[in-house]
């Protein structure tokens, strides 16, 4: 299987900078690499774009993500994205009606702090793409992978929950 | 979504016993619980059976696993199993032509030692079940979820690889 | 051996709050408890005071720490403190010429992110108190335990280094 | 400060071999290196000898450890050793009345499984050597550093406890 990962930043990637004393969104794929190191049967292409906390993303950043998706030849795409505005970017991608299988994912806690949640969200996306799914724009978080319009961040609970 | 997890033991569950100075397969679900703690949108039923290193499984143990599958009402089943004889148990289950979606998974390194690989293999299975897949018996390991006859453990490399 | 731990906060204690999306200094001893769980031969008393990033500490906070030291009956005291102003608080304590063995410690990276550095700095302090040391005010960081006037934070490197 | 570490193996160093499906005592210093990476103020010399589970150590192995101690020029020595026979090797070293400060340490749980206990035991030893201690043969485990004859492994509890 071939999968393109578009890594746009967000909490998933955050690492602690001991000099500055704060968490940063690095423009690298260290968080991701630890997960895909065990994916012996997948041929990954990784595109690192934007590299921001999603609260700081601009229209121009979202346009850049759209372009990265359109320029991807693989039909399977996983987009790592911050949780705060993943609904905006995924809605924008969905509107484009791109004939691909696009799964957004991310994490509430950085991979550098908790390896379980980030690995789970990403790996759900990968497992979903292993099935013969329809083209569409999905979100993979907290146990489910569904159409991006159906999973919503509950900001009080810190959980993505299926919208009734 | 409703998913029944049948936890049969194997490396996935192993924990170090400092008194005995060795790794043991516990008859509990501690390794699993850490993963499913973030699956807010899934209603899990957990059945703990056999609890053995899969090299030590007997015909009677496999029969017990078969019974657990047959007695499950949910149509989605994830079976956590040791990697050494998962091909035997999954082939046995496949023969029964049970009208369910059954995904075997496990780990090469215990969850208590490396949280990434075990979480990945399990979460792939969960993501796969989120798609509208056909009834069948699958294995979820190392990036892929495929029919159980197609993924084979390479004992020299310590990797599950798709059989050409 | 009896040891009083005065936990004043700082990076050592920081934990990620997924709802707020940031690291916080909690007013609890969770980071510490994981370390002392294996100290079977020490009778600990824990005092939790101030609970701040040390950049935010006021004169009144330092006074509170001083009082906590003076009110301690044990002669062995370990103070967990933020790294940015540990030189100020330790100098203040040293001036008081208290007839106890007082060791400041902390971490450049939160225990919740890297268990090694925080555990090392704390445990050095404990090992030092196991020797028959003179009363004084010390700092335990990055391999050494010395008089608090002799170890200085190099803010470019993020390391505590012995002043030549 | 200069410290020679004589790494003889034991649980402290054990790592899981996924091909063999078991824990092994490697003849390297990976467990140790993660700890000393933050000891910016110590000049370490590392000698890797024997590399065995201490239950498997022979008289000849203990002789080799003795020689390594005698051939060390630094006066500060930390010996990483398995917990099952550390009392035998330390008693042998003590008999030699070597004019150095020698601290045995180790772990009940491998550093690769639990970073806290192993780091604590080692770092206590380092902190103890920072004090102006007498020449002698000590054990550093579970909160204390004392003469090697005074700390005994309670095999039921899995704890090193001070002998009354």
XYZ file of C-alpha atoms in Angstrom:
656
model
C 0.000 0.000 0.000
C 1.128 3.541 -0.762
C 0.180 6.376 1.588
C 1.086 10.051 1.478
C 1.289 11.742 4.881
C 0.869 15.509 4.898
C 2.206 16.697 8.254
C 0.892 20.204 8.984
C 1.923 20.451 12.645
C -0.406 20.671 15.649
C -0.225 19.148 19.103
C 0.630 15.713 17.638
C 4.138 17.002 16.827
C 4.811 19.286 19.813
C 8.092 18.885 21.672
C 9.478 20.587 24.766
C 12.268 23.076 24.242
C 14.208 23.152 27.541
C 16.042 26.357 26.626
C 12.823 28.298 26.017
C 10.881 26.335 28.621
C 7.919 25.710 26.332
C 6.370 23.305 23.866
C 7.017 24.021 20.206
C 5.648 22.721 16.883
C 8.810 21.585 15.116
C 9.059 21.541 11.313
C 10.167 17.921 11.332
C 8.583 14.457 11.456
C 10.191 12.954 14.574
C 6.842 12.168 16.230
C 5.620 10.472 13.077
C 8.798 8.520 12.390
C 8.544 6.611 15.631
C 5.137 5.289 14.556
C 5.844 4.444 10.950
C 9.076 2.663 11.871
C 6.953 -0.459 12.465
C 4.848 -0.136 9.280
C 6.913 -2.565 7.233
C 4.228 -3.088 4.600
C 3.490 0.512 3.673
C 5.321 2.734 1.232
C 5.063 6.214 2.759
C 5.632 9.567 1.126
C 5.870 12.392 3.706
C 5.184 16.064 2.958
C 5.904 18.529 5.749
C 3.959 21.763 5.292
C 2.879 24.752 7.418
C 4.122 23.200 10.735
C 1.889 25.300 12.988
C -0.388 25.101 15.950
C -3.728 25.022 14.128
C -4.973 28.071 16.069
C -2.319 30.058 14.191
C -3.216 28.787 10.712
C -4.189 31.404 8.137
C -6.271 31.092 4.982
C -3.031 31.008 3.077
C -1.840 28.041 5.203
C -5.039 26.161 4.428
C -4.589 26.933 0.767
C -1.096 25.444 0.975
C -2.516 22.250 2.521
C -5.137 22.080 -0.257
C -2.424 22.377 -2.868
C -0.393 19.636 -1.192
C -3.424 17.352 -1.372
C -4.121 18.154 -5.022
C -0.491 17.613 -5.965
C -0.419 14.180 -4.359
C -0.489 11.228 -6.733
C -1.284 8.532 -4.155
C -4.976 8.016 -3.630
C -4.469 7.445 0.124
C -3.659 10.537 2.175
C -3.333 11.023 5.926
C -3.171 14.641 7.109
C -1.760 15.329 10.577
C -3.379 18.527 11.830
C -3.963 20.490 15.027
C -7.265 19.694 16.727
C -8.534 23.244 17.201
C -9.266 24.034 13.551
C -9.251 20.617 11.905
C -12.973 21.134 11.234
C -12.192 24.211 9.116
C -9.418 22.668 7.031
C -11.242 19.389 6.526
C -14.436 21.215 5.466
C -12.391 23.198 2.948
C -10.812 20.024 1.536
C -14.181 18.294 1.408
C -15.643 21.123 -0.697
C -13.027 20.491 -3.380
C -14.517 17.047 -4.075
C -11.072 15.562 -4.663
C -11.206 11.962 -5.886
C -9.037 10.555 -3.127
C -9.328 8.998 0.316
C -8.241 11.738 2.723
C -8.086 11.120 6.480
C -7.328 13.913 8.936
C -5.853 12.948 12.293
C -3.994 14.531 15.219
C -3.757 14.327 18.988
C -4.963 16.037 22.159
C -1.612 15.291 23.865
C 1.762 15.496 22.075
C 3.341 12.205 20.954
C 6.417 13.332 22.967
C 4.320 13.248 26.166
C 1.890 10.382 25.531
C 2.722 7.890 22.808
C -0.574 6.039 23.056
C -3.222 8.565 21.967
C -1.239 9.989 19.034
C -0.265 6.517 17.799
C -3.859 5.353 18.118
C -5.374 8.217 16.130
C -2.816 7.879 13.343
C -2.986 4.075 13.180
C -6.795 4.057 13.019
C -6.462 6.191 9.887
C -4.014 3.714 8.408
C -6.225 0.725 9.240
C -9.231 2.480 7.705
C -7.319 3.017 4.453
C -6.564 -0.711 4.396
C -10.268 -1.288 3.810
C -11.833 -0.599 0.446
C -13.292 2.772 1.416
C -14.988 5.356 -0.799
C -13.261 8.556 -1.776
C -14.011 11.204 0.808
C -12.686 13.412 3.598
C -12.610 11.730 6.997
C -11.420 12.415 10.550
C -9.738 9.703 12.612
C -9.811 10.441 16.347
C -10.591 8.644 19.592
C -11.801 5.284 18.283
C -13.598 6.270 15.098
C -12.957 7.238 11.508
C -15.956 8.996 9.958
C -16.867 11.720 7.475
C -15.214 14.939 8.650
C -18.554 16.643 9.212
C -19.607 14.097 11.828
C -16.826 14.256 14.432
C -16.627 17.324 16.635
C -14.166 18.453 19.296
C -15.834 18.862 22.668
C -13.640 21.616 24.062
C -14.793 21.128 27.652
C -14.005 17.414 27.676
C -11.003 17.479 25.351
C -12.547 14.687 23.290
C -13.648 14.262 19.684
C -17.197 12.938 19.789
C -19.598 11.790 17.082
C -22.243 14.424 16.451
C -25.710 13.008 16.966
C -19.669 1.349 17.267
C -19.633 -1.829 19.322
C -16.504 -3.998 19.389
C -15.775 -7.173 21.333
C -12.118 -7.667 22.244
C -11.046 -11.236 22.952
C -7.725 -10.991 24.785
C -5.930 -14.354 24.621
C -2.524 -13.229 25.898
C 0.745 -13.166 23.932
C 3.629 -10.698 23.870
C 1.203 -7.749 23.588
C 0.251 -8.256 27.257
C 3.593 -9.305 28.781
C 4.781 -7.528 31.913
C 7.971 -7.814 33.923
C 7.723 -9.524 37.288
C 10.580 -8.112 39.380
C 10.289 -10.850 41.999
C 10.707 -13.662 39.464
C 12.949 -11.607 37.203
C 11.029 -12.477 34.062
C 8.285 -11.398 31.694
C 4.896 -12.967 32.297
C 1.584 -13.104 30.399
C -0.859 -11.742 32.964
C -4.521 -12.758 32.955
C -5.629 -9.119 32.933
C -6.189 -6.320 30.420
C -3.842 -3.611 31.707
C -1.975 -3.273 28.382
C -5.256 -2.959 26.522
C -6.890 -0.548 28.939
C -4.260 2.101 28.343
C -5.133 2.102 24.632
C -8.891 2.009 24.829
C -8.941 4.762 27.455
C -8.903 7.256 24.550
C -11.547 5.469 22.432
C -14.434 7.653 23.561
C -16.695 6.662 20.668
C -16.531 2.877 20.963
C -18.549 0.606 23.200
C -16.136 -2.212 24.089
C -16.897 -5.636 25.506
C -13.730 -7.409 26.734
C -13.382 -11.175 27.105
C -10.175 -12.444 28.699
C -9.483 -16.073 27.764
C -6.507 -18.463 27.745
C -3.923 -15.741 28.691
C -0.912 -17.603 27.330
C 2.200 -17.162 25.279
C 0.902 -18.486 21.951
C 3.738 -21.054 21.777
C 2.091 -22.727 24.779
C -1.435 -22.824 23.328
C -3.064 -26.230 23.020
C -5.851 -27.440 20.736
C -8.147 -27.053 23.679
C -7.083 -23.403 24.086
C -7.841 -22.728 20.424
C -11.197 -24.393 20.850
C -11.889 -22.035 23.763
C -11.063 -19.032 21.564
C -13.374 -20.372 18.841
C -16.174 -20.693 21.366
C -15.597 -17.158 22.583
C -15.927 -15.898 18.999
C -19.077 -17.904 18.363
C -20.656 -16.720 21.602
C -20.045 -13.076 20.756
C -23.076 -11.073 19.685
C -21.213 -8.051 18.284
C -20.310 -8.391 14.632
C -16.950 -6.623 15.179
C -14.303 -8.663 17.001
C -10.636 -7.916 17.690
C -8.586 -10.856 18.975
C -5.301 -10.101 20.754
C -3.040 -13.104 20.231
C 0.627 -14.131 20.450
C 2.516 -13.752 17.176
C 4.073 -17.221 17.047
C 0.908 -19.200 16.350
C -1.559 -16.538 15.245
C -1.519 -18.185 11.795
C -2.842 -21.429 13.325
C -5.632 -19.900 15.370
C -6.723 -17.506 12.637
C -6.799 -20.335 10.060
C -8.970 -22.359 12.445
C -11.375 -19.444 12.923
C -11.465 -18.774 9.190
C -12.516 -22.384 8.509
C -15.617 -21.902 10.645
C -16.982 -19.326 8.171
C -18.438 -17.236 10.982
C -20.541 -14.335 9.728
C -18.572 -11.642 11.539
C -15.663 -9.275 11.022
C -12.795 -10.804 13.023
C -9.396 -9.093 13.221
C -6.426 -10.735 14.914
C -3.687 -8.484 16.267
C -0.764 -8.589 18.693
C 2.757 -7.235 19.083
C 6.401 -8.197 18.651
C 7.340 -6.126 21.728
C 5.198 -5.953 24.888
C 3.038 -2.838 25.361
C 4.810 -2.487 28.753
C 8.145 -2.015 26.943
C 7.140 -0.205 23.734
C 3.766 1.502 23.625
C 3.983 2.408 19.951
C 4.017 -0.926 18.107
C 1.306 -2.575 20.221
C -0.934 0.511 20.049
C -0.413 0.727 16.297
C -1.341 -2.878 15.570
C -4.451 -2.716 17.736
C -5.582 0.685 16.440
C -5.190 -0.350 12.801
C -7.656 -3.135 13.536
C -10.075 -0.647 15.048
C -9.748 1.760 12.114
C -10.323 -1.098 9.676
C -13.551 -2.038 11.445
C -14.717 1.565 11.058
C -14.892 0.940 7.324
C -17.698 -1.077 5.848
C -15.665 -4.286 5.497
C -16.856 -7.733 4.503
C -17.214 -10.527 7.016
C -13.922 -12.384 7.244
C -10.880 -13.264 9.330
C -8.088 -10.702 9.118
C -4.703 -9.975 10.678
C -3.680 -6.430 11.625
C 0.087 -6.018 12.005
C 2.837 -3.618 10.943
C 0.878 -1.241 8.725
C -1.638 -3.552 7.089
C -4.910 -5.332 7.753
C -5.484 -8.195 5.303
C -7.013 -11.660 5.089
C -5.300 -13.839 7.672
C -3.833 -16.124 5.026
C -1.856 -13.290 3.444
C 0.272 -11.933 6.306
C 3.162 -14.071 7.546
C 5.641 -13.663 10.392
C 9.209 -13.507 9.142
C 10.950 -15.046 12.143
C 14.401 -13.842 11.128
C 13.339 -10.212 10.785
C 10.709 -10.175 13.521
C 8.215 -8.616 11.094
C 4.836 -9.567 9.687
C 5.099 -9.256 5.921
C 2.562 -9.642 3.121
C 3.026 -12.933 1.328
C 3.631 -12.385 -2.374
C 16.679 8.039 57.173
C 14.155 10.862 57.434
C 13.906 13.460 54.678
C 11.522 16.383 54.278
C 10.735 17.322 50.678
C 9.530 20.867 50.100
C 7.934 20.882 46.653
C 7.672 24.478 45.401
C 6.763 23.739 41.771
C 8.886 24.495 38.699
C 9.464 22.554 35.479
C 10.092 19.332 37.446
C 6.346 19.141 38.187
C 4.860 20.460 34.927
C 2.131 18.449 33.251
C 0.266 18.927 29.985
C -3.338 20.059 30.230
C -5.033 18.832 27.032
C -8.077 21.060 27.529
C -5.990 24.239 27.734
C -3.324 22.929 25.374
C -0.463 23.950 27.645
C 1.890 22.824 30.377
C 0.881 23.722 33.931
C 2.548 23.611 37.346
C 0.110 21.525 39.360
C -0.230 21.923 43.128
C 0.297 18.212 43.678
C 3.192 15.743 44.012
C 2.479 13.282 41.199
C 5.898 13.736 39.553
C 7.607 13.184 42.884
C 5.533 10.214 43.945
C 6.670 8.137 41.013
C 10.284 8.544 42.147
C 9.886 8.004 45.853
C 7.721 4.922 45.294
C 10.981 2.933 45.093
C 12.659 4.564 48.126
C 11.745 1.815 50.582
C 14.302 2.856 53.173
C 13.430 6.519 53.561
C 10.774 8.091 55.716
C 9.569 11.098 53.691
C 7.580 14.099 54.834
C 6.265 16.151 51.902
C 5.319 19.825 52.084
C 3.725 21.330 48.987
C 4.108 25.115 48.912
C 3.917 27.937 46.355
C 3.536 25.558 43.313
C 4.751 28.063 40.731
C 6.999 28.422 37.756
C 10.000 30.009 39.479
C 9.915 32.995 37.100
C 6.604 33.926 38.744
C 7.841 33.655 42.338
C 7.527 36.756 44.484
C 9.445 37.819 47.585
C 6.479 36.642 49.566
C 6.705 33.190 47.939
C 10.384 32.954 48.862
C 9.526 33.981 52.394
C 6.988 31.153 52.497
C 9.665 28.671 51.396
C 12.023 30.008 54.086
C 9.353 29.502 56.707
C 8.720 25.958 55.504
C 12.441 25.213 55.925
C 12.596 26.758 59.383
C 9.500 24.873 60.505
C 10.940 21.542 59.411
C 12.160 19.267 62.170
C 14.113 16.820 59.998
C 17.705 17.831 59.444
C 17.614 16.566 55.826
C 15.646 18.717 53.381
C 15.266 18.477 49.608
C 13.632 21.474 47.918
C 12.173 21.004 44.431
C 12.328 24.370 42.693
C 12.146 25.917 39.221
C 15.531 26.343 37.550
C 15.202 29.987 36.543
C 15.411 31.526 40.018
C 16.787 28.693 42.138
C 19.923 30.809 42.596
C 17.847 33.548 44.283
C 15.912 31.310 46.640
C 18.932 29.203 47.555
C 21.020 32.327 48.253
C 18.240 33.600 50.523
C 18.110 30.305 52.422
C 21.889 30.172 52.689
C 21.950 33.629 54.324
C 19.760 32.347 57.131
C 22.533 29.972 58.283
C 20.012 27.292 59.192
C 21.597 24.299 60.912
C 20.319 21.723 58.448
C 21.362 19.977 55.251
C 19.302 21.633 52.514
C 19.556 20.483 48.906
C 17.774 22.306 46.087
C 16.945 20.353 42.945
C 14.687 20.553 39.887
C 14.705 19.730 36.193
C 15.161 21.334 32.778
C 12.505 18.992 31.306
C 9.287 18.021 33.138
C 9.212 14.568 34.762
C 6.027 14.008 32.709
C 8.060 14.338 29.492
C 11.456 12.881 30.466
C 11.658 10.702 33.539
C 15.427 10.390 33.460
C 16.724 13.917 34.082
C 14.238 14.786 36.840
C 14.780 11.447 38.594
C 18.536 11.869 38.331
C 18.633 15.350 39.845
C 16.358 14.370 42.728
C 18.115 11.077 43.430
C 21.556 12.666 43.468
C 20.260 14.888 46.252
C 19.046 11.861 48.155
C 22.334 9.983 47.692
C 24.260 13.038 48.873
C 22.195 13.197 52.075
C 23.079 9.558 52.710
C 26.664 10.673 53.242
C 27.667 12.424 56.422
C 27.612 15.917 54.936
C 27.976 19.246 56.697
C 25.039 21.531 57.268
C 24.677 23.856 54.300
C 22.662 24.873 51.271
C 23.414 22.861 48.165
C 22.164 22.454 44.589
C 21.845 19.018 42.971
C 21.726 19.175 39.176
C 23.298 17.430 36.185
C 25.741 15.110 37.926
C 26.865 17.206 40.875
C 25.771 18.325 44.321
C 27.704 21.388 45.519
C 27.296 24.567 47.544
C 24.473 26.575 45.975
C 26.810 29.434 45.075
C 28.920 27.226 42.826
C 26.418 25.820 40.308
C 25.005 28.183 37.696
C 22.396 27.762 34.970
C 23.845 28.348 31.526
C 20.721 29.690 29.811
C 22.109 29.211 26.295
C 22.958 25.554 26.845
C 20.132 24.699 29.222
C 22.636 23.139 31.617
C 23.687 23.734 35.203
C 27.481 24.021 35.176
C 30.037 24.405 37.952
C 31.301 27.973 38.130
C 35.085 28.050 37.724
C 34.520 15.064 39.245
C 35.882 11.889 37.687
C 33.974 8.624 38.035
C 34.709 5.193 36.592
C 31.630 3.073 35.881
C 32.183 -0.666 35.723
C 29.137 -2.098 33.980
C 28.916 -5.837 34.695
C 25.381 -6.451 33.369
C 22.352 -7.493 35.417
C 18.704 -6.502 35.193
C 19.643 -2.803 34.967
C 20.837 -3.374 31.392
C 18.290 -5.931 30.141
C 16.568 -5.281 26.835
C 13.860 -7.180 24.993
C 14.916 -9.093 21.884
C 11.786 -9.351 19.712
C 13.296 -12.059 17.497
C 14.018 -14.367 20.430
C 11.046 -13.155 22.444
C 13.050 -12.680 25.628
C 15.010 -10.211 27.710
C 18.781 -10.269 27.239
C 21.759 -8.720 29.026
C 23.486 -6.845 26.219
C 27.251 -6.198 26.261
C 26.713 -2.484 25.716
C 25.959 0.633 27.782
C 22.738 1.881 26.181
C 20.795 1.866 29.478
C 23.581 3.797 31.169
C 24.128 6.302 28.383
C 20.609 7.651 28.666
C 21.274 8.547 32.311
C 24.726 10.035 32.011
C 23.687 12.142 29.010
C 22.500 14.756 31.528
C 25.587 14.585 33.800
C 27.334 17.569 32.271
C 29.700 18.051 35.192
C 31.156 14.563 35.469
C 34.020 13.052 33.527
C 33.042 9.390 33.140
C 35.210 6.435 32.192
C 33.133 3.342 31.343
C 34.409 -0.227 31.536
C 32.072 -2.930 30.238
C 32.948 -6.327 31.710
C 31.265 -9.726 32.182
C 27.802 -8.513 30.922
C 25.818 -11.261 32.642
C 22.749 -11.875 34.705
C 24.373 -12.044 38.139
C 22.877 -15.513 38.779
C 25.176 -16.744 35.993
C 28.352 -15.132 37.339
C 31.260 -17.458 38.082
C 34.214 -17.021 40.444
C 36.228 -16.138 37.389
C 33.753 -13.375 36.500
C 34.027 -11.934 39.986
C 37.792 -12.073 39.720
C 37.531 -10.087 36.479
C 35.437 -7.433 38.227
C 38.004 -7.274 41.052
C 40.769 -6.737 38.532
C 38.784 -3.999 36.800
C 38.447 -2.213 40.158
C 42.141 -2.585 40.987
C 43.164 -1.335 37.556
C 41.037 1.795 37.881
C 42.897 5.012 38.579
C 39.902 7.131 39.572
C 39.108 6.982 43.256
C 35.336 7.062 42.558
C 33.860 3.861 41.148
C 30.239 2.886 40.474
C 29.655 -0.796 39.676
C 26.416 -1.746 37.915
C 25.622 -5.314 38.945
C 22.751 -7.806 38.980
C 20.775 -7.782 42.221
C 20.802 -11.524 42.913
C 24.487 -11.871 43.794
C 25.570 -8.292 44.421
C 26.108 -9.291 48.055
C 28.730 -11.858 46.979
C 30.684 -9.612 44.639
C 30.566 -6.623 46.969
C 31.732 -8.752 49.900
C 34.636 -9.985 47.789
C 35.602 -6.441 46.819
C 35.284 -5.255 50.415
C 37.736 -7.943 51.584
C 40.402 -6.528 49.301
C 40.487 -3.294 51.333
C 41.020 -1.212 48.212
C 41.650 2.463 48.975
C 38.799 3.784 46.834
C 35.137 4.746 47.104
C 33.260 1.885 45.444
C 29.477 1.957 45.104
C 27.519 -1.010 43.753
C 24.153 -0.337 42.184
C 21.606 -2.002 39.876
C 17.872 -2.325 39.410
C 14.959 -4.668 40.088
C 13.341 -3.659 36.779
C 15.295 -3.053 33.539
C 15.957 0.581 32.563
C 14.318 -0.342 29.218
C 11.048 -1.058 31.045
C 11.079 1.451 33.929
C 13.420 4.411 33.682
C 12.709 5.661 37.180
C 14.045 2.933 39.494
C 17.265 2.294 37.550
C 17.982 6.019 37.211
C 17.292 6.531 40.902
C 19.626 3.799 42.123
C 22.454 4.944 39.849
C 22.002 8.643 40.612
C 21.947 8.090 44.363
C 25.385 6.519 43.957
C 26.589 9.547 42.036
C 25.173 11.976 44.597
C 26.810 10.020 47.413
C 30.223 10.272 45.702
C 29.726 14.045 45.511
C 30.017 14.105 49.297
C 33.364 13.695 50.981
C 32.868 10.017 51.852
C 35.364 7.570 53.300
C 36.935 4.854 51.204
C 34.770 1.763 51.347
C 32.445 -0.587 49.507
C 28.826 0.562 49.432
C 25.500 -0.436 47.883
C 23.106 2.176 46.477
C 19.549 0.880 46.148
C 16.016 2.050 46.938
C 16.698 5.323 48.719
C 19.899 4.551 50.593
C 23.646 4.233 50.107
C 25.297 2.263 52.914
C 28.128 -0.170 53.592
C 27.560 -3.218 51.378
C 27.110 -5.506 54.366
C 24.085 -3.562 55.601
C 21.681 -3.665 52.655
C 20.012 -6.969 51.822
C 17.694 -8.050 49.019
C 14.346 -9.228 50.352
C 13.513 -11.791 47.667
C 9.837 -12.004 48.611
C 9.269 -8.252 48.388
C 11.725 -7.506 45.599
C 13.231 -4.720 47.684
C 16.661 -3.952 49.105
C 16.165 -3.238 52.809
C 18.519 -2.105 55.537
C 19.426 -5.002 57.796
C 18.528 -4.236 61.372
